[in-house]
Each structure stands twice: as structure tokens, then as C-alpha cells.
Amino acid sequence: MTAGALVVVVASAALTGCSPAAENGPRVPHGIGPARTTTETARLLHDAEQWLLRACMRRAGFDYHPVPDDDPPSVERAFPYVLTEPAWAGAHGYGSDLERRRRDLAVRDPNRGYFASLPAGRKALALLAANGPGPDGVRAALPTGGVVRRSDRGCVSGAQRELYGDLRAWFQASTTVHALDAIRRGRVLADPRYADGVRAWARCMRESGYRYPDPARTRAAALSPATAMSPGRERALARAEVRCAERSGLSATAGRLDELHAAALRAEHHRAVAEKDRLEAAALPRARAVLGGRTEH
């Protein structure tokens, strides 16, 4: 379910560091963690945190529906470098159908409707209950420089403290590891070996009748509202991209570089990676206890 107005504020921090693949979806590129938190483990931790958040919000006098971690995957997340799966391309093209589904889920989100129904004063109190009084309780230094701050009070922080034990350590470790995924993707895209693969891919695409210089341009053309590409044309373009990714070697090159830069980042930030892995492992028994004792009322 897509997060709504309240959930965007409440749950976005709760999701920091969690990016499992959607069930039955494409293979999302690996995270940075040494154990590469499995989908099952990540979902267990996510669900437990959501139920702790629900309990806290209800104690504060507000309704909250736990948000399942089952959003349809975006093409950017599932295939950050180039489309590689023929079945996915044939079914979804570049994912415009999944984007429509995400929008539909957002409209029907019960948290969005509940938050919209609150009077202005109650909305402010709900946000205070969720997020705390101000971003001055915990801080995390980013690998790229700069600092992220957040309140150490409120239900989001309370749920994470109850689940992970050490809120400050969790906030720093999860923020760092989450940021490494974007850094890894950026390094792959900037790698000269990836650029060589893209040139070979573009030649293949031209031979197939498509004049796009790189995969980013194909998905931009397919998903731009100004282009209004039909579903059939979108899927045909996506299938051509997959074929050329295989024939040109770009698919293999991108996968190899993704692993290479992931390993380098794990080595560079091994302390944060190990700390996040340790905190998640320690949280699993608590997560199982939370979910084992949950009730719908």
C-alpha cells in the first residue's frame, strides 16, 4: 500500500535502510549489508516497526493502519542501469501500469483519508505524536558529507528504539547504509566500463530502429506524460532494450560493476554495515514477539 499524507511523514523514517524486493517481482540490485538482509527478514522488521508505531499512535489518541511493504516496484529501483528481464518488459514495459497502480493505492490509503479528515489542530497534534517536537534529538553523518537530524521523541523514534534498542546507533547505521545504495548506483553509472557498454547497447538499439543514446533516455521517453506512448509501443521498446542489453553485454557489465562497487563500499564503510547487521539480528526476536502478540483491535 502506498503511504498517504500521514504515512509519508510517519513511515518514511521508519523505512530507512529497508529496500527488499517486492514479492514475485524482479531481482532488485543488492543492498550493501554484508548479510544482504533477506526480503523475509526486512519485511519482518518492517512489519514489527509498523505495529509498534500503530500501538504508540493509538496510545496518543490517533488511528494508524500499518503500511505493508508491498508497493509495486518502480523501473528505477528494479533496473537502475538497464532493463534485463524479458518477462518483466513484456508484462510491464517500463512500469507505467505499476505507476498507475501506486497512484490508485495512494488514493485508497486509509491513513491518507484519516489524516485528511482531522481538523487542523488535530493534524498538528498527530504529526507531533508521530515525529516528536523537532529535529534535534538524533543525528547521522552522511557518507557524502552533511548531517541528517531527527527528533528522538515521538512514535517513529519510539518504535525504532523499542525494536532496535539503541536508537542513535540504529539511526546512524541505517542512514549510512541506505545512502550507500545511491552512491553505488552513481559509481556504476559513472564508470567508463559502463559507458563503453552503453555505446554498444545504443548501436544495437539503432539497428533495431530505436535511436536512444542510453537506457535513461528510453525510460524517460516511455514514461513522459508528453510522449503518451501506447502500452504496446512501451512494451516493444522495453523488449528491444532487454535484447540489446543481452547482445551488447551491457547487462553483464552492469551486474558485474554493481557487485564491484558494492564490495568497495562495504569495505569503505564496514563499521556502519556491521553495526546495522548486528542491530537487525538482535531485533529479530523482538520483532517476532511483537507480531506474535498483535491484535486487530
PDB file of C-alpha atoms in Angstrom:
ATOM      1  CA  MET A   1       0.000   0.000   0.000  1.00  0.00           C
ATOM      2  CA  THR A   2       1.326   3.416  -0.910  1.00  0.00           C
ATOM      3  CA  ALA A   3       1.893   5.743   2.032  1.00  0.00           C
ATOM      4  CA  GLY A   4      -0.563   8.581   2.357  1.00  0.00           C
ATOM      5  CA  ALA A   5      -0.283  12.040   3.836  1.00  0.00           C
ATOM      6  CA  LEU A   6       0.223  10.932   7.418  1.00  0.00           C
ATOM      7  CA  VAL A   7       2.218   7.888   6.444  1.00  0.00           C
ATOM      8  CA  VAL A   8       4.647   9.912   4.343  1.00  0.00           C
ATOM      9  CA  VAL A   9       5.597  11.863   7.448  1.00  0.00           C
ATOM     10  CA  VAL A  10       5.348   8.990   9.884  1.00  0.00           C
ATOM     11  CA  ALA A  11       6.602   5.990   7.996  1.00  0.00           C
ATOM     12  CA  SER A  12       9.335   7.356   5.742  1.00  0.00           C
ATOM     13  CA  ALA A  13      11.775   7.483   8.624  1.00  0.00           C
ATOM     14  CA  ALA A  14      10.599   4.071   9.755  1.00  0.00           C
ATOM     15  CA  LEU A  15      11.573   2.620   6.392  1.00  0.00           C
ATOM     16  CA  THR A  16      15.133   3.958   6.392  1.00  0.00           C
ATOM     17  CA  GLY A  17      17.519   1.288   5.279  1.00  0.00           C
ATOM     18  CA  CYS A  18      14.878  -1.184   4.092  1.00  0.00           C
ATOM     19  CA  SER A  19      14.577  -1.908   0.398  1.00  0.00           C
ATOM     20  CA  PRO A  20      13.639  -5.529  -0.154  1.00  0.00           C
ATOM     21  CA  ALA A  21      12.398  -6.761  -3.487  1.00  0.00           C
ATOM     22  CA  ALA A  22       8.680  -6.943  -3.935  1.00  0.00           C
ATOM     23  CA  GLU A  23       7.363 -10.491  -3.718  1.00  0.00           C
ATOM     24  CA  ASN A  24       7.317 -12.198  -7.114  1.00  0.00           C
ATOM     25  CA  GLY A  25       8.892  -9.092  -8.638  1.00  0.00           C
ATOM     26  CA  PRO A  26      12.183  -8.561 -10.460  1.00  0.00           C
ATOM     27  CA  ARG A  27      15.528  -9.033  -8.795  1.00  0.00           C
ATOM     28  CA  VAL A  28      16.329  -5.696  -7.212  1.00  0.00           C
ATOM     29  CA  PRO A  29      20.096  -4.984  -7.150  1.00  0.00           C
ATOM     30  CA  HIS A  30      21.763  -5.986  -3.913  1.00  0.00           C
ATOM     31  CA  GLY A  31      21.908  -3.780  -0.873  1.00  0.00           C
ATOM     32  CA  ILE A  32      25.216  -3.041   0.799  1.00  0.00           C
ATOM     33  CA  GLY A  33      24.847  -5.038   4.016  1.00  0.00           C
ATOM     34  CA  PRO A  34      27.239  -7.975   4.465  1.00  0.00           C
ATOM     35  CA  ALA A  35      24.367 -10.404   5.009  1.00  0.00           C
ATOM     36  CA  ARG A  36      22.256  -8.538   2.449  1.00  0.00           C
ATOM     37  CA  THR A  37      19.164  -8.562   4.584  1.00  0.00           C
ATOM     38  CA  THR A  38      16.746 -11.009   3.021  1.00  0.00           C
ATOM     39  CA  THR A  39      13.327  -9.982   1.833  1.00  0.00           C
ATOM     40  CA  GLU A  40      11.747 -12.082   4.579  1.00  0.00           C
ATOM     41  CA  THR A  41      13.886 -10.528   7.317  1.00  0.00           C
ATOM     42  CA  ALA A  42      13.410  -6.983   6.044  1.00  0.00           C
ATOM     43  CA  ARG A  43       9.654  -7.481   5.831  1.00  0.00           C
ATOM     44  CA  LEU A  44       9.543  -8.914   9.364  1.00  0.00           C
ATOM     45  CA  LEU A  45      11.387  -5.895  10.768  1.00  0.00           C
ATOM     46  CA  HIS A  46       9.257  -3.507   8.738  1.00  0.00           C
ATOM     47  CA  ASP A  47       6.003  -5.096   9.880  1.00  0.00           C
ATOM     48  CA  ALA A  48       7.042  -5.128  13.533  1.00  0.00           C
ATOM     49  CA  GLU A  49       8.017  -1.470  13.392  1.00  0.00           C
ATOM     50  CA  GLN A  50       4.684  -0.615  11.815  1.00  0.00           C
ATOM     51  CA  TRP A  51       2.782  -2.403  14.573  1.00  0.00           C
ATOM     52  CA  LEU A  52       4.805  -0.651  17.258  1.00  0.00           C
ATOM     53  CA  LEU A  53       4.049   2.625  15.506  1.00  0.00           C
ATOM     54  CA  ARG A  54       0.347   1.755  15.426  1.00  0.00           C
ATOM     55  CA  ALA A  55       0.302   0.983  19.156  1.00  0.00           C
ATOM     56  CA  CYS A  56       2.075   4.231  20.015  1.00  0.00           C
ATOM     57  CA  MET A  57      -0.211   6.359  17.838  1.00  0.00           C
ATOM     58  CA  ARG A  58      -3.277   4.737  19.382  1.00  0.00           C
ATOM     59  CA  ARG A  59      -1.972   5.444  22.874  1.00  0.00           C
ATOM     60  CA  ALA A  60      -1.660   9.064  21.771  1.00  0.00           C
ATOM     61  CA  GLY A  61      -5.302   9.040  20.653  1.00  0.00           C
ATOM     62  CA  PHE A  62      -4.873   8.644  16.893  1.00  0.00           C
ATOM     63  CA  ASP A  63      -5.720   5.930  14.408  1.00  0.00           C
ATOM     64  CA  TYR A  64      -2.995   4.364  12.296  1.00  0.00           C
ATOM     65  CA  HIS A  65      -3.066   1.459   9.857  1.00  0.00           C
ATOM     66  CA  PRO A  66       0.232  -0.430   9.465  1.00  0.00           C
ATOM     67  CA  VAL A  67       1.571   0.059   5.952  1.00  0.00           C
ATOM     68  CA  PRO A  68       2.571  -3.222   4.274  1.00  0.00           C
ATOM     69  CA  ASP A  69       5.820  -3.173   2.343  1.00  0.00           C
ATOM     70  CA  ASP A  70       4.299  -4.307  -0.937  1.00  0.00           C
ATOM     71  CA  ASP A  71       4.383  -1.335  -3.287  1.00  0.00           C
ATOM     72  CA  PRO A  72       4.795  -2.333  -6.942  1.00  0.00           C
ATOM     73  CA  PRO A  73       8.488  -1.917  -7.851  1.00  0.00           C
ATOM     74  CA  SER A  74       9.456   1.068  -9.973  1.00  0.00           C
ATOM     75  CA  VAL A  75      11.677   0.553 -13.001  1.00  0.00           C
ATOM     76  CA  GLU A  76      14.294   2.858 -11.441  1.00  0.00           C
ATOM     77  CA  ARG A  77      14.538   0.664  -8.362  1.00  0.00           C
ATOM     78  CA  ALA A  78      14.244  -2.708 -10.051  1.00  0.00           C
ATOM     79  CA  PHE A  79      16.506  -1.912 -13.029  1.00  0.00           C
ATOM     80  CA  PRO A  80      18.702   1.102 -12.202  1.00  0.00           C
ATOM     81  CA  TYR A  81      21.074   0.560 -15.131  1.00  0.00           C
ATOM     82  CA  VAL A  82      19.193  -1.177 -17.935  1.00  0.00           C
ATOM     83  CA  LEU A  83      16.180  -3.469 -18.326  1.00  0.00           C
ATOM     84  CA  THR A  84      17.340  -7.080 -18.136  1.00  0.00           C
ATOM     85  CA  GLU A  85      14.275  -9.317 -17.713  1.00  0.00           C
ATOM     86  CA  PRO A  86      12.221 -10.194 -20.824  1.00  0.00           C
ATOM     87  CA  ALA A  87       9.167 -11.328 -18.843  1.00  0.00           C
ATOM     88  CA  TRP A  88       9.011  -8.080 -16.874  1.00  0.00           C
ATOM     89  CA  ALA A  89       9.474  -5.989 -20.019  1.00  0.00           C
ATOM     90  CA  GLY A  90       6.759  -7.937 -21.814  1.00  0.00           C
ATOM     91  CA  ALA A  91       4.311  -7.589 -18.932  1.00  0.00           C
ATOM     92  CA  HIS A  92       5.027  -4.041 -17.762  1.00  0.00           C
ATOM     93  CA  GLY A  93       7.187  -2.285 -20.350  1.00  0.00           C
ATOM     94  CA  TYR A  94       8.768   0.445 -18.261  1.00  0.00           C
ATOM     95  CA  GLY A  95       6.248   0.120 -15.451  1.00  0.00           C
ATOM     96  CA  SER A  96       3.684   2.770 -16.370  1.00  0.00           C
ATOM     97  CA  ASP A  97       0.953   0.316 -15.330  1.00  0.00           C
ATOM     98  CA  LEU A  98       2.634  -0.140 -11.957  1.00  0.00           C
ATOM     99  CA  GLU A  99       2.907   3.621 -11.525  1.00  0.00           C
ATOM    100  CA  ARG A 100      -0.843   3.911 -12.089  1.00  0.00           C
ATOM    101  CA  ARG A 101      -1.374   1.185  -9.517  1.00  0.00           C
ATOM    102  CA  ARG A 102       0.775   3.073  -6.999  1.00  0.00           C
ATOM    103  CA  ARG A 103      -1.312   6.199  -7.546  1.00  0.00           C
ATOM    104  CA  ASP A 104      -4.535   4.235  -7.126  1.00  0.00           C
ATOM    105  CA  LEU A 105      -3.274   2.693  -3.894  1.00  0.00           C
ATOM    106  CA  ALA A 106      -2.362   6.141  -2.595  1.00  0.00           C
ATOM    107  CA  VAL A 107      -5.876   7.411  -3.227  1.00  0.00           C
ATOM    108  CA  ARG A 108      -7.343   4.488  -1.269  1.00  0.00           C
ATOM    109  CA  ASP A 109      -4.800   4.654   1.568  1.00  0.00           C
ATOM    110  CA  PRO A 110      -6.779   4.665   4.861  1.00  0.00           C
ATOM    111  CA  ASN A 111      -4.099   6.714   6.616  1.00  0.00           C
ATOM    112  CA  ARG A 112      -4.362   9.424   3.966  1.00  0.00           C
ATOM    113  CA  GLY A 113      -8.137   9.530   4.379  1.00  0.00           C
ATOM    114  CA  TYR A 114      -7.931   9.552   8.157  1.00  0.00           C
ATOM    115  CA  PHE A 115      -5.374  12.348   8.265  1.00  0.00           C
ATOM    116  CA  ALA A 116      -7.379  14.427   5.783  1.00  0.00           C
ATOM    117  CA  SER A 117     -10.460  14.064   7.984  1.00  0.00           C
ATOM    118  CA  LEU A 118      -8.782  15.545  11.057  1.00  0.00           C
ATOM    119  CA  PRO A 119      -9.346  19.203  11.993  1.00  0.00           C
ATOM    120  CA  ALA A 120      -6.268  21.393  11.636  1.00  0.00           C
ATOM    121  CA  GLY A 121      -5.470  21.295  15.335  1.00  0.00           C
ATOM    122  CA  ARG A 122      -5.687  17.515  15.486  1.00  0.00           C
ATOM    123  CA  LYS A 123      -3.498  17.208  12.378  1.00  0.00           C
ATOM    124  CA  ALA A 124      -0.766  19.179  14.105  1.00  0.00           C
ATOM    125  CA  LEU A 125      -1.064  17.001  17.206  1.00  0.00           C
ATOM    126  CA  ALA A 126      -0.947  13.828  15.105  1.00  0.00           C
ATOM    127  CA  LEU A 127       2.289  14.941  13.443  1.00  0.00           C
ATOM    128  CA  LEU A 128       3.725  15.875  16.835  1.00  0.00           C
ATOM    129  CA  ALA A 129       2.793  12.463  18.224  1.00  0.00           C
ATOM    130  CA  ALA A 130       4.369  10.724  15.238  1.00  0.00           C
ATOM    131  CA  ASN A 131       7.540  12.738  14.724  1.00  0.00           C
ATOM    132  CA  GLY A 132       8.244  14.450  18.036  1.00  0.00           C
ATOM    133  CA  PRO A 133       8.698  18.154  18.706  1.00  0.00           C
ATOM    134  CA  GLY A 134      11.663  18.946  16.448  1.00  0.00           C
ATOM    135  CA  PRO A 135      14.640  17.505  14.530  1.00  0.00           C
ATOM    136  CA  ASP A 136      17.117  17.877  17.360  1.00  0.00           C
ATOM    137  CA  GLY A 137      17.327  14.518  19.129  1.00  0.00           C
ATOM    138  CA  VAL A 138      19.459  12.185  16.998  1.00  0.00           C
ATOM    139  CA  ARG A 139      21.862  12.910  14.178  1.00  0.00           C
ATOM    140  CA  ALA A 140      23.577  10.892  11.465  1.00  0.00           C
ATOM    141  CA  ALA A 141      26.589  11.918   9.410  1.00  0.00           C
ATOM    142  CA  LEU A 142      26.112  11.120   5.722  1.00  0.00           C
ATOM    143  CA  PRO A 143      28.871   9.388   3.719  1.00  0.00           C
ATOM    144  CA  THR A 144      28.735  12.237   1.202  1.00  0.00           C
ATOM    145  CA  GLY A 145      29.012  14.922   3.889  1.00  0.00           C
ATOM    146  CA  GLY A 146      26.331  16.749   5.770  1.00  0.00           C
ATOM    147  CA  VAL A 147      24.181  15.659   8.661  1.00  0.00           C
ATOM    148  CA  VAL A 148      20.633  14.339   8.981  1.00  0.00           C
ATOM    149  CA  ARG A 149      18.775  15.167  12.184  1.00  0.00           C
ATOM    150  CA  ARG A 150      15.556  13.866  13.671  1.00  0.00           C
ATOM    151  CA  SER A 151      13.682  14.053  16.945  1.00  0.00           C
ATOM    152  CA  ASP A 152      14.376  11.275  19.414  1.00  0.00           C
ATOM    153  CA  ARG A 153      10.809  11.569  20.663  1.00  0.00           C
ATOM    154  CA  GLY A 154       7.532  10.701  19.015  1.00  0.00           C
ATOM    155  CA  CYS A 155       6.185   7.372  17.855  1.00  0.00           C
ATOM    156  CA  VAL A 156       8.572   6.821  14.933  1.00  0.00           C
ATOM    157  CA  SER A 157      11.602   7.094  17.196  1.00  0.00           C
ATOM    158  CA  GLY A 158       9.822   5.209  19.968  1.00  0.00           C
ATOM    159  CA  ALA A 159       9.055   2.284  17.673  1.00  0.00           C
ATOM    160  CA  GLN A 160      12.639   2.105  16.435  1.00  0.00           C
ATOM    161  CA  ARG A 161      14.029   2.375  19.959  1.00  0.00           C
ATOM    162  CA  GLU A 162      11.799  -0.468  21.145  1.00  0.00           C
ATOM    163  CA  LEU A 163      12.726  -2.636  18.172  1.00  0.00           C
ATOM    164  CA  TYR A 164      16.453  -1.926  17.814  1.00  0.00           C
ATOM    165  CA  GLY A 165      17.358  -0.948  21.366  1.00  0.00           C
ATOM    166  CA  ASP A 166      19.886   1.797  20.603  1.00  0.00           C
ATOM    167  CA  LEU A 167      18.113   4.497  18.589  1.00  0.00           C
ATOM    168  CA  ARG A 168      21.209   6.600  17.998  1.00  0.00           C
ATOM    169  CA  ALA A 169      23.239   3.661  16.737  1.00  0.00           C
ATOM    170  CA  TRP A 170      20.376   2.489  14.521  1.00  0.00           C
ATOM    171  CA  PHE A 171      19.763   5.930  13.046  1.00  0.00           C
ATOM    172  CA  GLN A 172      23.439   6.388  12.151  1.00  0.00           C
ATOM    173  CA  ALA A 173      23.999   2.882  10.790  1.00  0.00           C
ATOM    174  CA  SER A 174      20.764   2.656   8.798  1.00  0.00           C
ATOM    175  CA  THR A 175      21.149   6.168   7.387  1.00  0.00           C
ATOM    176  CA  THR A 176      24.692   5.401   6.245  1.00  0.00           C
ATOM    177  CA  VAL A 177      23.881   2.055   4.645  1.00  0.00           C
ATOM    178  CA  HIS A 178      20.754   3.419   2.974  1.00  0.00           C
ATOM    179  CA  ALA A 179      22.829   6.238   1.448  1.00  0.00           C
ATOM    180  CA  LEU A 180      25.403   3.773   0.114  1.00  0.00           C
ATOM    181  CA  ASP A 181      22.902   2.292  -2.326  1.00  0.00           C
ATOM    182  CA  ALA A 182      22.575   5.602  -4.167  1.00  0.00           C
ATOM    183  CA  ILE A 183      26.351   6.076  -4.074  1.00  0.00           C
ATOM    184  CA  ARG A 184      26.849   2.608  -5.561  1.00  0.00           C
ATOM    185  CA  ARG A 185      24.444   3.303  -8.402  1.00  0.00           C
ATOM    186  CA  GLY A 186      26.136   6.620  -9.093  1.00  0.00           C
ATOM    187  CA  ARG A 187      29.551   4.973  -9.256  1.00  0.00           C
ATOM    188  CA  VAL A 188      28.314   2.340 -11.681  1.00  0.00           C
ATOM    189  CA  LEU A 189      26.753   4.941 -13.966  1.00  0.00           C
ATOM    190  CA  ALA A 190      29.971   6.998 -13.908  1.00  0.00           C
ATOM    191  CA  ASP A 191      32.249   4.014 -14.558  1.00  0.00           C
ATOM    192  CA  PRO A 192      33.954   4.158 -18.001  1.00  0.00           C
ATOM    193  CA  ARG A 193      33.278   0.440 -18.433  1.00  0.00           C
ATOM    194  CA  TYR A 194      29.560   1.109 -18.106  1.00  0.00           C
ATOM    195  CA  ALA A 195      29.864   3.921 -20.665  1.00  0.00           C
ATOM    196  CA  ASP A 196      31.558   1.512 -23.093  1.00  0.00           C
ATOM    197  CA  GLY A 197      28.695  -0.925 -22.621  1.00  0.00           C
ATOM    198  CA  VAL A 198      26.123   1.799 -23.210  1.00  0.00           C
ATOM    199  CA  ARG A 199      27.709   2.737 -26.526  1.00  0.00           C
ATOM    200  CA  ALA A 200      27.495  -0.880 -27.681  1.00  0.00           C
ATOM    201  CA  TRP A 201      23.908  -1.038 -26.441  1.00  0.00           C
ATOM    202  CA  ALA A 202      22.988   2.152 -28.339  1.00  0.00           C
ATOM    203  CA  ARG A 203      24.372   0.695 -31.567  1.00  0.00           C
ATOM    204  CA  CYS A 204      22.203  -2.378 -31.088  1.00  0.00           C
ATOM    205  CA  MET A 205      19.162  -0.201 -30.409  1.00  0.00           C
ATOM    206  CA  ARG A 206      19.775   1.795 -33.604  1.00  0.00           C
ATOM    207  CA  GLU A 207      19.907  -1.452 -35.559  1.00  0.00           C
ATOM    208  CA  SER A 208      16.522  -2.304 -34.012  1.00  0.00           C
ATOM    209  CA  GLY A 209      15.077   1.027 -35.126  1.00  0.00           C
ATOM    210  CA  TYR A 210      15.387   2.986 -31.866  1.00  0.00           C
ATOM    211  CA  ARG A 211      17.685   6.000 -31.634  1.00  0.00           C
ATOM    212  CA  TYR A 212      18.299   6.458 -27.916  1.00  0.00           C
ATOM    213  CA  PRO A 213      21.797   7.194 -26.574  1.00  0.00           C
ATOM    214  CA  ASP A 214      21.335   5.425 -23.236  1.00  0.00           C
ATOM    215  CA  PRO A 215      18.763   3.481 -21.185  1.00  0.00           C
ATOM    216  CA  ALA A 216      17.809   6.552 -19.173  1.00  0.00           C
ATOM    217  CA  ARG A 217      16.508   8.178 -22.367  1.00  0.00           C
ATOM    218  CA  THR A 218      14.393   5.168 -23.300  1.00  0.00           C
ATOM    219  CA  ARG A 219      12.602   5.088 -19.971  1.00  0.00           C
ATOM    220  CA  ALA A 220      12.187   8.861 -19.991  1.00  0.00           C
ATOM    221  CA  ALA A 221      10.559   8.645 -23.418  1.00  0.00           C
ATOM    222  CA  ALA A 222       8.314   5.778 -22.334  1.00  0.00           C
ATOM    223  CA  LEU A 223       7.192   7.355 -19.066  1.00  0.00           C
ATOM    224  CA  SER A 224       6.964  11.031 -20.015  1.00  0.00           C
ATOM    225  CA  PRO A 225       3.367  12.331 -19.987  1.00  0.00           C
ATOM    226  CA  ALA A 226       4.270  14.444 -23.017  1.00  0.00           C
ATOM    227  CA  THR A 227       5.148  11.336 -25.039  1.00  0.00           C
ATOM    228  CA  ALA A 228       1.937   9.421 -24.245  1.00  0.00           C
ATOM    229  CA  MET A 229       3.382   6.160 -25.544  1.00  0.00           C
ATOM    230  CA  SER A 230       0.789   3.417 -26.007  1.00  0.00           C
ATOM    231  CA  PRO A 231       1.155   0.245 -23.884  1.00  0.00           C
ATOM    232  CA  GLY A 232       2.057  -1.749 -26.989  1.00  0.00           C
ATOM    233  CA  ARG A 233       4.794   0.665 -28.047  1.00  0.00           C
ATOM    234  CA  GLU A 234       6.096   0.839 -24.477  1.00  0.00           C
ATOM    235  CA  ARG A 235       6.408  -2.937 -24.217  1.00  0.00           C
ATOM    236  CA  ALA A 236       8.009  -3.207 -27.671  1.00  0.00           C
ATOM    237  CA  LEU A 237      10.631  -0.619 -26.722  1.00  0.00           C
ATOM    238  CA  ALA A 238      11.261  -2.371 -23.405  1.00  0.00           C
ATOM    239  CA  ARG A 239      11.719  -5.746 -25.097  1.00  0.00           C
ATOM    240  CA  ALA A 240      14.209  -4.195 -27.532  1.00  0.00           C
ATOM    241  CA  GLU A 241      16.131  -2.723 -24.605  1.00  0.00           C
ATOM    242  CA  VAL A 242      16.356  -6.129 -22.936  1.00  0.00           C
ATOM    243  CA  ARG A 243      17.528  -7.823 -26.140  1.00  0.00           C
ATOM    244  CA  CYS A 244      20.200  -5.200 -26.708  1.00  0.00           C
ATOM    245  CA  ALA A 245      21.294  -5.308 -23.066  1.00  0.00           C
ATOM    246  CA  GLU A 246      21.996  -9.012 -23.535  1.00  0.00           C
ATOM    247  CA  ARG A 247      23.529  -8.826 -27.023  1.00  0.00           C
ATOM    248  CA  SER A 248      25.782  -5.863 -26.261  1.00  0.00           C
ATOM    249  CA  GLY A 249      26.950  -7.267 -22.945  1.00  0.00           C
ATOM    250  CA  LEU A 250      25.630  -4.247 -21.028  1.00  0.00           C
ATOM    251  CA  SER A 251      23.508  -6.436 -18.768  1.00  0.00           C
ATOM    252  CA  ALA A 252      26.514  -8.488 -17.666  1.00  0.00           C
ATOM    253  CA  THR A 253      28.724  -5.404 -17.375  1.00  0.00           C
ATOM    254  CA  ALA A 254      26.211  -3.553 -15.201  1.00  0.00           C
ATOM    255  CA  GLY A 255      25.756  -6.555 -12.914  1.00  0.00           C
ATOM    256  CA  ARG A 256      29.500  -7.036 -12.559  1.00  0.00           C
ATOM    257  CA  LEU A 257      30.096  -3.341 -11.809  1.00  0.00           C
ATOM    258  CA  ASP A 258      27.225  -3.275  -9.319  1.00  0.00           C
ATOM    259  CA  GLU A 259      28.876  -6.090  -7.359  1.00  0.00           C
ATOM    260  CA  LEU A 260      32.314  -4.487  -7.670  1.00  0.00           C
ATOM    261  CA  HIS A 261      31.259  -1.097  -6.327  1.00  0.00           C
ATOM    262  CA  ALA A 262      29.064  -2.688  -3.650  1.00  0.00           C
ATOM    263  CA  ALA A 263      32.075  -4.622  -2.363  1.00  0.00           C
ATOM    264  CA  ALA A 264      34.222  -1.474  -2.354  1.00  0.00           C
ATOM    265  CA  LEU A 265      31.600   0.451  -0.400  1.00  0.00           C
ATOM    266  CA  ARG A 266      31.177  -2.382   2.087  1.00  0.00           C
ATOM    267  CA  ALA A 267      34.913  -2.220   2.716  1.00  0.00           C
ATOM    268  CA  GLU A 268      34.936   1.582   2.994  1.00  0.00           C
ATOM    269  CA  HIS A 269      32.026   1.633   5.448  1.00  0.00           C
ATOM    270  CA  HIS A 270      32.435  -1.758   7.098  1.00  0.00           C
ATOM    271  CA  ARG A 271      31.722  -0.454  10.600  1.00  0.00           C
ATOM    272  CA  ALA A 272      28.332   1.003   9.690  1.00  0.00           C
ATOM    273  CA  VAL A 273      27.458  -2.087   7.655  1.00  0.00           C
ATOM    274  CA  ALA A 274      28.394  -4.418  10.515  1.00  0.00           C
ATOM    275  CA  GLU A 275      26.536  -2.291  13.049  1.00  0.00           C
ATOM    276  CA  LYS A 276      23.332  -2.287  11.020  1.00  0.00           C
ATOM    277  CA  ASP A 277      23.621  -6.034  10.521  1.00  0.00           C
ATOM    278  CA  ARG A 278      24.152  -6.554  14.264  1.00  0.00           C
ATOM    279  CA  LEU A 279      21.210  -4.357  15.259  1.00  0.00           C
ATOM    280  CA  GLU A 280      18.902  -6.091  12.793  1.00  0.00           C
ATOM    281  CA  ALA A 281      19.920  -9.538  14.014  1.00  0.00           C
ATOM    282  CA  ALA A 282      19.338  -8.512  17.625  1.00  0.00           C
ATOM    283  CA  ALA A 283      15.944  -7.035  16.710  1.00  0.00           C
ATOM    284  CA  LEU A 284      14.574 -10.202  15.109  1.00  0.00           C
ATOM    285  CA  PRO A 285      13.420 -11.891  18.347  1.00  0.00           C
ATOM    286  CA  ARG A 286      11.712  -8.664  19.423  1.00  0.00           C
ATOM    287  CA  ALA A 287      10.075  -8.345  16.000  1.00  0.00           C
ATOM    288  CA  ARG A 288       8.723 -11.890  16.200  1.00  0.00           C
ATOM    289  CA  ALA A 289       7.366 -11.211  19.680  1.00  0.00           C
ATOM    290  CA  VAL A 290       5.656  -8.016  18.524  1.00  0.00           C
ATOM    291  CA  LEU A 291       3.998  -9.705  15.574  1.00  0.00           C
ATOM    292  CA  GLY A 292       3.135 -12.804  17.573  1.00  0.00           C
ATOM    293  CA  GLY A 293       1.204 -10.735  20.089  1.00  0.00           C
ATOM    294  CA  ARG A 294      -0.524  -8.324  17.726  1.00  0.00           C
ATOM    295  CA  THR A 295      -4.274  -7.912  17.651  1.00  0.00           C
ATOM    296  CA  GLU A 296      -6.546  -6.106  15.217  1.00  0.00           C
ATOM    297  CA  HIS A 297      -8.251  -4.062  17.938  1.00  0.00           C
TER     298      HIS A 297
END
